[in-house]
Amino acid sequence: LISEPQAAGGLRHRAMGLFDASAEEIFRIATSYERYSEYMPRIVASHVVSQGSEHALVTLEAALPWP
């Protein structure tokens, strides 16, 4: 996991991994935004707000424990 500071005190996070699948399979799964809740722990809902050929704006609702 790589974290990078952003403007206004925010952070951008990136994760890297090794998968036993083709690049096409990984891309298809990673861009199936509406199905995130089926295979991402704690994601309750996801909705595509806008999408173009090189970007996607997706809202995520997560069930996160709070102390």
mmCIF file of C-alpha atoms in Angstrom:
data_model
loop_
_atom_site.group_PDB
_atom_site.id
_atom_site.type_symbol
_atom_site.label_atom_id
_atom_site.label_comp_id
_atom_site.label_asym_id
_atom_site.label_seq_id
_atom_site.Cartn_x
_atom_site.Cartn_y
_atom_site.Cartn_z
ATOM 1 C CA LEU A 1 0.000 0.000 0.000
ATOM 2 C CA ILE A 2 1.391 3.381 -1.006
ATOM 3 C CA SER A 3 -0.021 6.573 0.520
ATOM 4 C CA GLU A 4 0.592 10.012 -0.984
ATOM 5 C CA PRO A 5 -0.337 13.302 0.687
ATOM 6 C CA GLN A 6 -2.814 15.432 -1.278
ATOM 7 C CA ALA A 7 -4.106 18.987 -1.030
ATOM 8 C CA ALA A 8 -6.143 20.009 2.016
ATOM 9 C CA GLY A 9 -4.638 17.249 4.163
ATOM 10 C CA GLY A 10 -6.098 14.351 2.173
ATOM 11 C CA LEU A 11 -4.341 11.137 1.239
ATOM 12 C CA ARG A 12 -4.342 9.102 -1.967
ATOM 13 C CA HIS A 13 -3.798 5.365 -1.515
ATOM 14 C CA ARG A 14 -2.617 2.821 -4.050
ATOM 15 C CA ALA A 15 -2.317 -0.920 -3.619
ATOM 16 C CA MET A 16 -0.356 -3.394 -5.699
ATOM 17 C CA GLY A 17 -0.781 -7.132 -5.982
ATOM 18 C CA LEU A 18 0.052 -10.197 -8.043
ATOM 19 C CA PHE A 19 -2.874 -11.981 -9.709
ATOM 20 C CA ASP A 20 -3.107 -15.276 -11.581
ATOM 21 C CA ALA A 21 -5.265 -13.800 -14.353
ATOM 22 C CA SER A 22 -4.897 -12.002 -17.652
ATOM 23 C CA ALA A 23 -4.759 -8.216 -17.833
ATOM 24 C CA GLU A 24 -8.140 -8.286 -19.598
ATOM 25 C CA GLU A 25 -9.744 -10.265 -16.750
ATOM 26 C CA ILE A 26 -8.305 -7.939 -14.110
ATOM 27 C CA PHE A 27 -9.473 -4.847 -16.033
ATOM 28 C CA ARG A 28 -12.990 -6.290 -16.474
ATOM 29 C CA ILE A 29 -13.311 -6.995 -12.749
ATOM 30 C CA ALA A 30 -11.717 -3.709 -11.651
ATOM 31 C CA THR A 31 -14.091 -1.713 -13.845
ATOM 32 C CA SER A 32 -17.257 -3.599 -12.823
ATOM 33 C CA TYR A 33 -17.965 -0.763 -10.395
ATOM 34 C CA GLU A 34 -21.632 -1.623 -9.744
ATOM 35 C CA ARG A 35 -20.623 -5.131 -8.558
ATOM 36 C CA TYR A 36 -17.972 -4.110 -5.994
ATOM 37 C CA SER A 37 -20.183 -5.124 -3.061
ATOM 38 C CA GLU A 38 -20.181 -8.722 -4.337
ATOM 39 C CA TYR A 39 -16.446 -9.220 -3.811
ATOM 40 C CA MET A 40 -15.061 -6.313 -1.787
ATOM 41 C CA PRO A 41 -15.374 -6.710 1.972
ATOM 42 C CA ARG A 42 -17.236 -3.887 3.718
ATOM 43 C CA ILE A 43 -18.477 -2.280 0.467
ATOM 44 C CA VAL A 44 -22.256 -2.056 0.855
ATOM 45 C CA ALA A 45 -23.052 -0.192 -2.378
ATOM 46 C CA SER A 46 -21.341 1.445 -5.343
ATOM 47 C CA HIS A 47 -22.783 3.723 -8.001
ATOM 48 C CA VAL A 48 -21.235 5.180 -11.144
ATOM 49 C CA VAL A 49 -21.718 8.964 -11.122
ATOM 50 C CA SER A 50 -19.921 9.564 -14.432
ATOM 51 C CA GLN A 51 -17.683 7.562 -16.692
ATOM 52 C CA GLY A 52 -15.535 8.297 -19.731
ATOM 53 C CA SER A 53 -12.896 6.483 -21.736
ATOM 54 C CA GLU A 54 -10.157 7.401 -19.254
ATOM 55 C CA HIS A 55 -11.968 8.127 -15.995
ATOM 56 C CA ALA A 56 -14.759 7.009 -13.726
ATOM 57 C CA LEU A 57 -16.315 8.764 -10.754
ATOM 58 C CA VAL A 58 -17.841 6.164 -8.461
ATOM 59 C CA THR A 59 -19.462 6.636 -5.067
ATOM 60 C CA LEU A 60 -18.854 3.887 -2.531
ATOM 61 C CA GLU A 61 -20.781 3.156 0.639
ATOM 62 C CA ALA A 62 -18.754 1.190 3.166
ATOM 63 C CA ALA A 63 -19.732 -0.463 6.446
ATOM 64 C CA LEU A 64 -16.763 0.489 8.617
ATOM 65 C CA PRO A 65 -16.554 -0.234 12.322
ATOM 66 C CA TRP A 66 -16.203 2.781 14.538
ATOM 67 C CA PRO A 67 -14.633 2.575 17.982
#
